[in-house]
PDB file of C-alpha atoms in Angstrom:
ATOM      1  CA  MET A   1       0.147   0.060   0.128  1.00 40.00           C
ATOM      2  CA  ALA A   2       1.201   3.272  -0.947  1.00 40.00           C
ATOM      3  CA  LEU A   3       1.194   5.738   2.280  1.00 42.00           C
ATOM      4  CA  GLU A   4       1.307   9.816   2.036  1.00 42.00           C
ATOM      5  CA  GLU A   5       4.696  10.664   2.946  1.00 41.00           C
ATOM      6  CA  THR A   6       6.861  13.688   3.217  1.00 42.00           C
ATOM      7  CA  PRO A   7       8.768  14.002   0.483  1.00 42.00           C
ATOM      8  CA  GLN A   8      12.620  14.384   0.713  1.00 43.00           C
ATOM      9  CA  SER A   9      12.688  17.884  -1.054  1.00 41.00           C
ATOM     10  CA  ALA A  10      10.094  19.234   1.939  1.00 42.00           C
ATOM     11  CA  LEU A  11      12.021  18.411   4.772  1.00 46.00           C
ATOM     12  CA  THR A  12      15.059  20.747   6.681  1.00 47.00           C
ATOM     13  CA  GLU A  13      18.398  20.435   5.970  1.00 49.00           C
ATOM     14  CA  ASN A  14      19.175  18.777   8.839  1.00 53.00           C
ATOM     15  CA  GLY A  15      16.556  16.031   7.461  1.00 53.00           C
ATOM     16  CA  SER A  16      13.293  16.987   9.904  1.00 53.00           C
ATOM     17  CA  ARG A  17      10.036  18.314   9.059  1.00 52.00           C
ATOM     18  CA  PRO A  18       9.356  21.766   8.061  1.00 50.00           C
ATOM     19  CA  ARG A  19       7.661  23.866  11.397  1.00 56.00           C
ATOM     20  CA  PRO A  20       4.396  24.595  10.016  1.00 46.00           C
ATOM     21  CA  ASP A  21       3.982  28.060   8.941  1.00 46.00           C
ATOM     22  CA  PRO A  22       1.863  30.353  11.274  1.00 44.00           C
ATOM     23  CA  ARG A  23       0.136  32.186   8.392  1.00 40.00           C
ATOM     24  CA  THR A  24      -1.428  29.005   7.709  1.00 40.00           C
ATOM     25  CA  ARG A  25      -2.450  27.438  11.371  1.00 41.00           C
ATOM     26  CA  GLY A  26      -6.184  27.299  11.552  1.00 39.00           C
ATOM     27  CA  ARG A  27      -6.755  26.741   7.893  1.00 42.00           C
ATOM     28  CA  GLY A  28      -8.274  23.175   8.882  1.00 43.00           C
ATOM     29  CA  VAL A  29      -8.693  20.469   5.941  1.00 42.00           C
ATOM     30  CA  ARG A  30     -10.462  23.283   3.765  1.00 44.00           C
ATOM     31  CA  GLY A  31      -6.682  24.471   2.876  1.00 43.00           C
ATOM     32  CA  ARG A  32      -6.243  20.255   1.240  1.00 63.00           C
ATOM     33  CA  ASP A  33      -5.281  19.817  -1.736  1.00 80.00           C
ATOM     34  CA  PRO A  34      -8.232  19.575  -3.776  1.00 86.00           C
ATOM     35  CA  GLU A  35      -7.412  17.623  -6.058  1.00 89.00           C
ATOM     36  CA  ARG A  36      -6.171  14.827  -3.723  1.00 90.00           C
ATOM     37  CA  ARG A  37      -9.763  15.061  -1.593  1.00 93.00           C
ATOM     38  CA  ARG A  38     -11.127  14.669  -5.192  1.00 94.00           C
ATOM     39  CA  THR A  39      -9.600  11.545  -5.802  1.00 95.00           C
ATOM     40  CA  ILE A  40     -10.149  10.230  -2.264  1.00 96.00           C
ATOM     41  CA  LEU A  41     -13.567  10.870  -2.475  1.00 97.00           C
ATOM     42  CA  ASP A  42     -14.351   9.088  -5.663  1.00 97.00           C
ATOM     43  CA  ALA A  43     -12.379   5.850  -3.453  1.00 97.00           C
ATOM     44  CA  ALA A  44     -15.295   6.238  -0.901  1.00 97.00           C
ATOM     45  CA  ASP A  45     -17.863   6.400  -4.012  1.00 97.00           C
ATOM     46  CA  ARG A  46     -16.448   3.023  -5.304  1.00 97.00           C
ATOM     47  CA  VAL A  47     -15.974   1.736  -1.870  1.00 97.00           C
ATOM     48  CA  ILE A  48     -19.884   2.596  -1.240  1.00 97.00           C
ATOM     49  CA  GLN A  49     -21.381   1.804  -4.350  1.00 95.00           C
ATOM     50  CA  ARG A  50     -19.311  -1.705  -3.980  1.00 95.00           C
ATOM     51  CA  ASP A  51     -20.289  -1.852   0.077  1.00 96.00           C
ATOM     52  CA  GLY A  52     -23.033  -0.056   0.878  1.00 94.00           C
ATOM     53  CA  PRO A  53     -23.439   1.393   4.359  1.00 93.00           C
ATOM     54  CA  ASP A  54     -21.303  -0.814   5.804  1.00 94.00           C
ATOM     55  CA  ALA A  55     -18.655   0.704   3.792  1.00 96.00           C
ATOM     56  CA  SER A  56     -15.364   1.394   6.769  1.00 95.00           C
ATOM     57  CA  MET A  57     -13.315   3.694   6.580  1.00 95.00           C
ATOM     58  CA  VAL A  58      -9.909   1.204   6.097  1.00 96.00           C
ATOM     59  CA  ALA A  59     -11.779   0.104   2.659  1.00 97.00           C
ATOM     60  CA  ILE A  60     -11.999   3.581   1.659  1.00 96.00           C
ATOM     61  CA  ALA A  61      -8.476   4.222   2.887  1.00 95.00           C
ATOM     62  CA  ALA A  62      -7.426   1.018   0.861  1.00 96.00           C
ATOM     63  CA  GLU A  63      -9.160   2.246  -2.225  1.00 97.00           C
ATOM     64  CA  ALA A  64      -7.573   5.545  -1.786  1.00 95.00           C
ATOM     65  CA  ARG A  65      -3.799   4.094  -1.322  1.00 94.00           C
ATOM     66  CA  ILE A  66      -3.214   6.174   1.130  1.00 94.00           C
ATOM     67  CA  SER A  67      -3.676   4.935   5.308  1.00 94.00           C
ATOM     68  CA  LYS A  68      -6.606   5.632   7.377  1.00 93.00           C
ATOM     69  CA  PRO A  69      -4.920   8.523   9.823  1.00 93.00           C
ATOM     70  CA  ILE A  70      -3.961  10.190   6.375  1.00 93.00           C
ATOM     71  CA  LEU A  71      -7.453   9.911   5.379  1.00 94.00           C
ATOM     72  CA  TYR A  72      -9.207  11.719   8.357  1.00 92.00           C
ATOM     73  CA  ARG A  73      -6.457  14.554   7.669  1.00 92.00           C
ATOM     74  CA  HIS A  74      -7.906  15.676   4.717  1.00 93.00           C
ATOM     75  CA  PHE A  75     -11.095  15.760   6.210  1.00 93.00           C
ATOM     76  CA  GLY A  76     -10.576  16.099  10.132  1.00 92.00           C
ATOM     77  CA  ASP A  77     -12.770  12.908  10.649  1.00 93.00           C
ATOM     78  CA  LYS A  78     -15.276  10.674   9.367  1.00 93.00           C
ATOM     79  CA  GLY A  79     -17.898  13.254   9.882  1.00 94.00           C
ATOM     80  CA  GLY A  80     -16.095  15.620   8.135  1.00 95.00           C
ATOM     81  CA  LEU A  81     -15.669  12.799   4.569  1.00 96.00           C
ATOM     82  CA  TYR A  82     -19.471  12.219   5.429  1.00 96.00           C
ATOM     83  CA  ARG A  83     -20.214  15.734   4.721  1.00 95.00           C
ATOM     84  CA  ALA A  84     -17.900  16.062   1.911  1.00 95.00           C
ATOM     85  CA  LEU A  85     -20.100  13.168   0.392  1.00 95.00           C
ATOM     86  CA  ALA A  86     -23.121  14.423   1.206  1.00 93.00           C
ATOM     87  CA  LYS A  87     -22.125  18.030  -0.489  1.00 92.00           C
ATOM     88  CA  ARG A  88     -21.074  16.327  -3.399  1.00 93.00           C
ATOM     89  CA  HIS A  89     -24.153  14.304  -4.466  1.00 92.00           C
ATOM     90  CA  VAL A  90     -26.927  15.652  -2.884  1.00 89.00           C
ATOM     91  CA  ASP A  91     -26.241  18.735  -4.331  1.00 87.00           C
ATOM     92  CA  PRO A  92     -26.427  18.005  -7.671  1.00 89.00           C
ATOM     93  CA  LEU A  93     -30.041  16.305  -6.656  1.00 88.00           C
ATOM     94  CA  ILE A  94     -31.403  19.161  -5.232  1.00 87.00           C
ATOM     95  CA  GLU A  95     -30.144  21.170  -8.148  1.00 89.00           C
ATOM     96  CA  ARG A  96     -31.844  19.297 -10.291  1.00 88.00           C
ATOM     97  CA  ILE A  97     -34.601  18.697  -8.380  1.00 88.00           C
ATOM     98  CA  ARG A  98     -34.816  22.356  -8.272  1.00 86.00           C
ATOM     99  CA  ALA A  99     -34.297  22.982 -12.114  1.00 87.00           C
ATOM    100  CA  GLU A 100     -37.277  21.005 -12.811  1.00 87.00           C
ATOM    101  CA  LEU A 101     -39.839  22.515  -9.963  1.00 83.00           C
ATOM    102  CA  HIS A 102     -38.748  26.021 -12.075  1.00 83.00           C
ATOM    103  CA  GLN A 103     -39.848  24.460 -15.615  1.00 83.00           C
ATOM    104  CA  HIS A 104     -41.728  26.530 -17.621  1.00 76.00           C
ATOM    105  CA  THR A 105     -44.283  24.373 -18.273  1.00 84.00           C
ATOM    106  CA  GLU A 106     -47.960  23.120 -16.817  1.00 89.00           C
ATOM    107  CA  PHE A 107     -47.749  22.728 -12.199  1.00 88.00           C
ATOM    108  CA  GLU A 108     -49.128  19.157 -12.886  1.00 90.00           C
ATOM    109  CA  VAL A 109     -46.353  18.727 -15.283  1.00 92.00           C
ATOM    110  CA  ARG A 110     -43.317  20.114 -13.447  1.00 91.00           C
ATOM    111  CA  ALA A 111     -44.888  17.551 -10.231  1.00 92.00           C
ATOM    112  CA  ARG A 112     -44.215  14.149 -12.419  1.00 94.00           C
ATOM    113  CA  ALA A 113     -40.872  15.402 -13.162  1.00 93.00           C
ATOM    114  CA  THR A 114     -39.171  16.744 -10.169  1.00 93.00           C
ATOM    115  CA  VAL A 115     -40.945  13.400  -8.695  1.00 95.00           C
ATOM    116  CA  GLY A 116     -39.245  11.209 -11.361  1.00 94.00           C
ATOM    117  CA  ALA A 117     -35.963  13.167 -11.121  1.00 92.00           C
ATOM    118  CA  TYR A 118     -35.937  12.368  -7.212  1.00 93.00           C
ATOM    119  CA  LEU A 119     -36.914   8.465  -7.576  1.00 94.00           C
ATOM    120  CA  SER A 120     -34.713   7.980 -10.815  1.00 93.00           C
ATOM    121  CA  MET A 121     -31.466   9.587  -8.305  1.00 91.00           C
ATOM    122  CA  ILE A 122     -31.824   7.641  -5.479  1.00 92.00           C
ATOM    123  CA  SER A 123     -33.017   4.255  -7.214  1.00 93.00           C
ATOM    124  CA  GLN A 124     -29.512   4.311  -9.544  1.00 92.00           C
ATOM    125  CA  ASN A 125     -27.770   5.808  -6.085  1.00 91.00           C
ATOM    126  CA  LEU A 126     -29.199   2.754  -4.215  1.00 93.00           C
ATOM    127  CA  ASN A 127     -26.220   2.000  -2.089  1.00 95.00           C
ATOM    128  CA  LEU A 128     -25.071   5.631  -2.016  1.00 94.00           C
ATOM    129  CA  TYR A 129     -28.236   6.878  -0.712  1.00 93.00           C
ATOM    130  CA  ARG A 130     -28.450   4.399   2.075  1.00 93.00           C
ATOM    131  CA  PHE A 131     -24.859   4.938   3.139  1.00 95.00           C
ATOM    132  CA  LEU A 132     -25.771   8.813   3.770  1.00 94.00           C
ATOM    133  CA  MET A 133     -29.671   8.929   4.824  1.00 92.00           C
ATOM    134  CA  ASP A 134     -29.214   5.773   7.091  1.00 92.00           C
ATOM    135  CA  ARG A 135     -25.145   5.792   8.357  1.00 94.00           C
ATOM    136  CA  ALA A 136     -23.923   8.906   7.959  1.00 95.00           C
ATOM    137  CA  THR A 137     -26.891  10.933   9.816  1.00 94.00           C
ATOM    138  CA  SER A 138     -27.094   8.377  12.299  1.00 94.00           C
ATOM    139  CA  GLU A 139     -23.320   8.751  13.267  1.00 95.00           C
ATOM    140  CA  ASP A 140     -22.986  12.767  12.463  1.00 94.00           C
ATOM    141  CA  SER A 141     -25.328  15.224  13.978  1.00 95.00           C
ATOM    142  CA  ARG A 142     -24.328  17.887  11.393  1.00 94.00           C
ATOM    143  CA  THR A 143     -24.573  15.435   7.975  1.00 94.00           C
ATOM    144  CA  ARG A 144     -27.850  14.878   9.586  1.00 94.00           C
ATOM    145  CA  SER A 145     -28.396  18.801  10.025  1.00 94.00           C
ATOM    146  CA  ASP A 146     -26.878  19.888   6.643  1.00 91.00           C
ATOM    147  CA  LEU A 147     -29.402  17.301   4.757  1.00 91.00           C
ATOM    148  CA  GLY A 148     -32.231  18.346   6.756  1.00 91.00           C
ATOM    149  CA  LEU A 149     -31.598  21.988   5.801  1.00 91.00           C
ATOM    150  CA  MET A 150     -31.126  21.084   1.961  1.00 89.00           C
ATOM    151  CA  VAL A 151     -34.469  19.396   2.502  1.00 90.00           C
ATOM    152  CA  ARG A 152     -36.031  22.381   4.238  1.00 92.00           C
ATOM    153  CA  ARG A 153     -34.895  25.084   1.368  1.00 91.00           C
ATOM    154  CA  LEU A 154     -36.504  22.610  -1.195  1.00 90.00           C
ATOM    155  CA  GLY A 155     -39.724  22.921   0.652  1.00 93.00           C
ATOM    156  CA  ASP A 156     -39.607  26.684   1.622  1.00 93.00           C
ATOM    157  CA  GLU A 157     -39.318  27.068  -2.473  1.00 91.00           C
ATOM    158  CA  LEU A 158     -41.987  24.551  -3.381  1.00 92.00           C
ATOM    159  CA  ALA A 159     -44.192  27.321  -0.242  1.00 92.00           C
ATOM    160  CA  GLU A 160     -42.930  29.737  -2.299  1.00 91.00           C
ATOM    161  CA  GLN A 161     -44.505  28.750  -5.333  1.00 89.00           C
ATOM    162  CA  LEU A 162     -47.389  27.954  -3.854  1.00 90.00           C
ATOM    163  CA  VAL A 163     -48.028  31.241  -2.958  1.00 91.00           C
ATOM    164  CA  THR A 164     -47.141  32.720  -6.205  1.00 89.00           C
ATOM    165  CA  GLU A 165     -48.568  29.992  -8.946  1.00 88.00           C
ATOM    166  CA  ARG A 166     -51.381  28.753  -7.293  1.00 87.00           C
ATOM    167  CA  ASP A 167     -54.582  29.705  -4.960  1.00 82.00           C
ATOM    168  CA  PHE A 168     -52.747  29.545  -1.662  1.00 89.00           C
ATOM    169  CA  THR A 169     -52.988  33.491   0.287  1.00 87.00           C
ATOM    170  CA  SER A 170     -51.776  32.250   3.155  1.00 90.00           C
ATOM    171  CA  ARG A 171     -47.978  31.826   3.546  1.00 90.00           C
ATOM    172  CA  SER A 172     -48.694  29.814   6.828  1.00 93.00           C
ATOM    173  CA  ARG A 173     -50.824  27.470   4.972  1.00 92.00           C
ATOM    174  CA  SER A 174     -48.295  27.035   1.518  1.00 93.00           C
ATOM    175  CA  GLN A 175     -45.085  26.348   3.987  1.00 95.00           C
ATOM    176  CA  ILE A 176     -47.303  23.416   5.990  1.00 95.00           C
ATOM    177  CA  VAL A 177     -48.872  22.077   2.796  1.00 94.00           C
ATOM    178  CA  ALA A 178     -45.509  22.530   0.540  1.00 94.00           C
ATOM    179  CA  HIS A 179     -43.027  20.639   3.975  1.00 96.00           C
ATOM    180  CA  ALA A 180     -46.008  18.070   3.774  1.00 96.00           C
ATOM    181  CA  VAL A 181     -45.946  17.283   0.118  1.00 95.00           C
ATOM    182  CA  VAL A 182     -41.876  17.220   0.820  1.00 94.00           C
ATOM    183  CA  GLY A 183     -41.660  14.916   3.449  1.00 95.00           C
ATOM    184  CA  MET A 184     -44.253  12.542   1.834  1.00 96.00           C
ATOM    185  CA  VAL A 185     -41.969  11.955  -1.400  1.00 95.00           C
ATOM    186  CA  GLN A 186     -39.137  11.485   0.738  1.00 94.00           C
ATOM    187  CA  ALA A 187     -41.382   8.568   2.670  1.00 95.00           C
ATOM    188  CA  ALA A 188     -42.744   7.253  -0.385  1.00 96.00           C
ATOM    189  CA  GLY A 189     -39.486   6.949  -2.488  1.00 95.00           C
ATOM    190  CA  GLU A 190     -37.782   5.148   1.245  1.00 94.00           C
ATOM    191  CA  TRP A 191     -40.761   2.974   0.849  1.00 96.00           C
ATOM    192  CA  TRP A 192     -40.540   1.908  -2.757  1.00 96.00           C
ATOM    193  CA  LEU A 193     -37.023   1.317  -2.160  1.00 93.00           C
ATOM    194  CA  GLU A 194     -38.059  -1.902   0.176  1.00 93.00           C
ATOM    195  CA  HIS A 195     -40.796  -2.542  -2.467  1.00 95.00           C
ATOM    196  CA  PRO A 196     -38.663  -3.362  -5.650  1.00 90.00           C
ATOM    197  CA  GLN A 197     -41.451  -5.196  -7.318  1.00 95.00           C
ATOM    198  CA  VAL A 198     -43.217  -1.735  -7.512  1.00 96.00           C
ATOM    199  CA  SER A 199     -42.158  -0.132 -10.975  1.00 96.00           C
ATOM    200  CA  GLU A 200     -40.329   2.887 -11.116  1.00 95.00           C
ATOM    201  CA  GLU A 201     -43.606   4.291 -13.844  1.00 95.00           C
ATOM    202  CA  GLU A 202     -46.125   3.178 -11.283  1.00 97.00           C
ATOM    203  CA  ILE A 203     -44.858   5.121  -7.825  1.00 97.00           C
ATOM    204  CA  ILE A 204     -44.233   7.887 -10.144  1.00 96.00           C
ATOM    205  CA  ASP A 205     -47.753   8.018 -11.408  1.00 96.00           C
ATOM    206  CA  ASP A 206     -49.292   7.250  -8.081  1.00 97.00           C
ATOM    207  CA  LEU A 207     -47.143   9.692  -5.901  1.00 96.00           C
ATOM    208  CA  THR A 208     -47.651  12.506  -8.414  1.00 96.00           C
ATOM    209  CA  ASP A 209     -51.252  11.926  -8.310  1.00 96.00           C
ATOM    210  CA  ALA A 210     -51.104  12.114  -4.647  1.00 96.00           C
ATOM    211  CA  VAL A 211     -48.775  15.317  -4.367  1.00 95.00           C
ATOM    212  CA  VAL A 212     -50.937  17.356  -6.939  1.00 94.00           C
ATOM    213  CA  GLY A 213     -54.308  15.912  -4.911  1.00 94.00           C
ATOM    214  CA  ALA A 214     -52.960  17.089  -1.691  1.00 93.00           C
ATOM    215  CA  ILE A 215     -51.962  20.432  -3.214  1.00 93.00           C
ATOM    216  CA  ARG A 216     -55.515  21.010  -5.155  1.00 91.00           C
ATOM    217  CA  GLN A 217     -57.458  19.815  -1.948  1.00 91.00           C
ATOM    218  CA  SER A 218     -55.354  22.752   0.356  1.00 90.00           C
ATOM    219  CA  GLU A 219     -55.506  25.883  -2.236  1.00 85.00           C
ATOM    220  CA  SER A 220     -57.760  28.457  -0.669  1.00 65.00           C
TER     221      SER A 220
END
């Protein structure tokens, strides 16, 4: 296994490690080489896709050809790695959902596209989804908080759309309905992952009907 070491060129003349520059003190893991972090995250992706929620830090480090202490040096601790993975994968998912939500088409069409985008992404990346939503959120409170905040922001955007595009005159009502709908989609997606006999087309159709129906019944 090839481990990261301090190169000879980085040692002082007497062979000792150079003293850290006080100007860089406090920068933390964000000051690490972004290309190296990206390589480690690529390795983590491969291990998680293979092992799912049981993927270990030792296996991830081995895949990246580094030691576990070096892995933690780049991310601070395993929570730092969890948050980096969440940002890497959940941010694009949220952006895709947001893009579908803001398309210039009928609301019902956008609802189906949004539901479909979410369900397709989690089904195609099942092990990664399980790792982040089950393992990472249970072991790291900051990851749980970050993911929860992303979902709440999506609910806030939907609530704003209900006010501007639908017959919602009460902002508090739009917030309640929007967050309930987002939670419903998330919960239904979790259920579907445990029931693979239900086709993707079937759950998209039925869940879209449930979302649109809930919004229509709540309009004032």
